[in-house]
XYZ file of C-alpha atoms in Angstrom:
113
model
C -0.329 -3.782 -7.886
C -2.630 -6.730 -6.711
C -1.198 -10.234 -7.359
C -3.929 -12.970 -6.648
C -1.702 -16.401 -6.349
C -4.643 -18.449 -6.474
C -5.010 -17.475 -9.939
C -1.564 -16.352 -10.950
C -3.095 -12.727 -12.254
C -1.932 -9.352 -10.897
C -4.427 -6.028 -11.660
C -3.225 -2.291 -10.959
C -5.624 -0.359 -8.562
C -5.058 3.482 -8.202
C -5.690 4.827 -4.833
C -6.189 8.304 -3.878
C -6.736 10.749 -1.038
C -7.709 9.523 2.202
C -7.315 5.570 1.045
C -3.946 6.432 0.196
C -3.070 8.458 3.241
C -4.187 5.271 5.118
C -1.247 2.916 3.686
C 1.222 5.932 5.319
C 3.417 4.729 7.739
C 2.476 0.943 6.831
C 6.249 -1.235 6.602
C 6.333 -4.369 4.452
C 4.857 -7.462 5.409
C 1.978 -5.759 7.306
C -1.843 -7.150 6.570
C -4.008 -4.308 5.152
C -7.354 -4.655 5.005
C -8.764 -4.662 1.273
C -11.692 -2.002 1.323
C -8.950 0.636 1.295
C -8.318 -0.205 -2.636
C -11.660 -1.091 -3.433
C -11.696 -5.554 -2.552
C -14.030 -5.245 0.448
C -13.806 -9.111 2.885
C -9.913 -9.370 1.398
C -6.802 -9.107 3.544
C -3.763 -8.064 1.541
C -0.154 -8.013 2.591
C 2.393 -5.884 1.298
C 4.910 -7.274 -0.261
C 7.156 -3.760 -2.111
C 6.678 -0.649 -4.022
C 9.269 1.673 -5.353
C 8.939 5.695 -5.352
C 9.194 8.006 -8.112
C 12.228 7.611 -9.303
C 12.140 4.357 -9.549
C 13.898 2.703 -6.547
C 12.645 0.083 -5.022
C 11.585 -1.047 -1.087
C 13.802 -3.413 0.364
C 12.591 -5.097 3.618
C 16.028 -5.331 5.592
C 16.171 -1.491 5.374
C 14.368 0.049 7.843
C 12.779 3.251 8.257
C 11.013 5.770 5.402
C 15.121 6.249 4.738
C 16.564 6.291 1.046
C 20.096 5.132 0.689
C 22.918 3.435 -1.478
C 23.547 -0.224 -0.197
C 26.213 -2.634 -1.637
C 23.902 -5.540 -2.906
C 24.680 -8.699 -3.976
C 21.024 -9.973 -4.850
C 17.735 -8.571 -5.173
C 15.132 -6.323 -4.322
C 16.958 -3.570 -6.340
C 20.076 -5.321 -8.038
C 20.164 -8.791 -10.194
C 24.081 -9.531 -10.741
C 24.905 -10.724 -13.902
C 28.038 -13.050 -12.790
C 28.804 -15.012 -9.664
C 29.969 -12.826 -6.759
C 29.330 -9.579 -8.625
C 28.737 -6.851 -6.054
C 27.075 -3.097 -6.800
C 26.673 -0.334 -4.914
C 22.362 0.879 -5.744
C 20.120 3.213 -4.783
C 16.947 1.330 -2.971
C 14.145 2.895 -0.415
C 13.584 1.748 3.347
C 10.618 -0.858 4.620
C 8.167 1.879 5.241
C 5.604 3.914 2.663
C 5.810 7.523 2.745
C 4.436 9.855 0.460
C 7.701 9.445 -2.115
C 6.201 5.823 -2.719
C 4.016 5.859 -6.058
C 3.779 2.132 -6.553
C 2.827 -0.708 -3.643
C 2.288 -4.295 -4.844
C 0.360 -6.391 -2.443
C -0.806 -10.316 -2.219
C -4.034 -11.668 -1.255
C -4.060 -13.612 2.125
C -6.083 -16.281 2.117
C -7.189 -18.140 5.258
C -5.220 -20.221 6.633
C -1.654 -19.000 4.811
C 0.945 -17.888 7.007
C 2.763 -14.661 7.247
């Protein structure tokens, strides 16, 4: 997924073979350049993703590891009271193959990190 925040619109981009091989190894908040999906001149950064199963990428996890964290706020957990606490599956800060979804930002020049 592709979110463009000068415009507010997001479009889904399938990427295959050696493009997709290429995002390997990449950990969130690294810049990607955008000819590997197809947006040649665009820098993206990547912002998540979840893997097959559904869990998603949290950034304070790192590693290609999966595991079951006690959360108390999001990525991977939205409480429904105050304090509420949950013990929920989520992935580690780096793609690996088990990743079937990666959502991404445009950069634009001049933005920081």
């Amino acid at each position: 997924m592709i979110s463009d925040p000068s415009t507010g619109k997001a479009q889904q981009v399938t990427v295959s073979g050696p493009q997709a091989n290429a995002l390997i190894g990449l950990r969130i908040g690294d810049e990607v350049d955008g000819s590997i999906v197809g947006m040649p001149g665009v820098k993206l950064v990547i912002r998540g993703g979840s893997d097959r199963s559904g869990a998603p990428m949290r950034p304070d996890l790192p590693g290609p590891v999966k595991r079951r964290l006690l959360l108390s706020q999001g990525p991977g957990f939205r409480p429904t009271k105050k304090g509420l606490r949950k013990r929920k599956l989520v992935r580690g800060n780096t793609i690996t193959e088990d990743i079937v979804q990666i959502n991404m930002v445009i950069k634009r020049e001049g933005e920081g990190g």
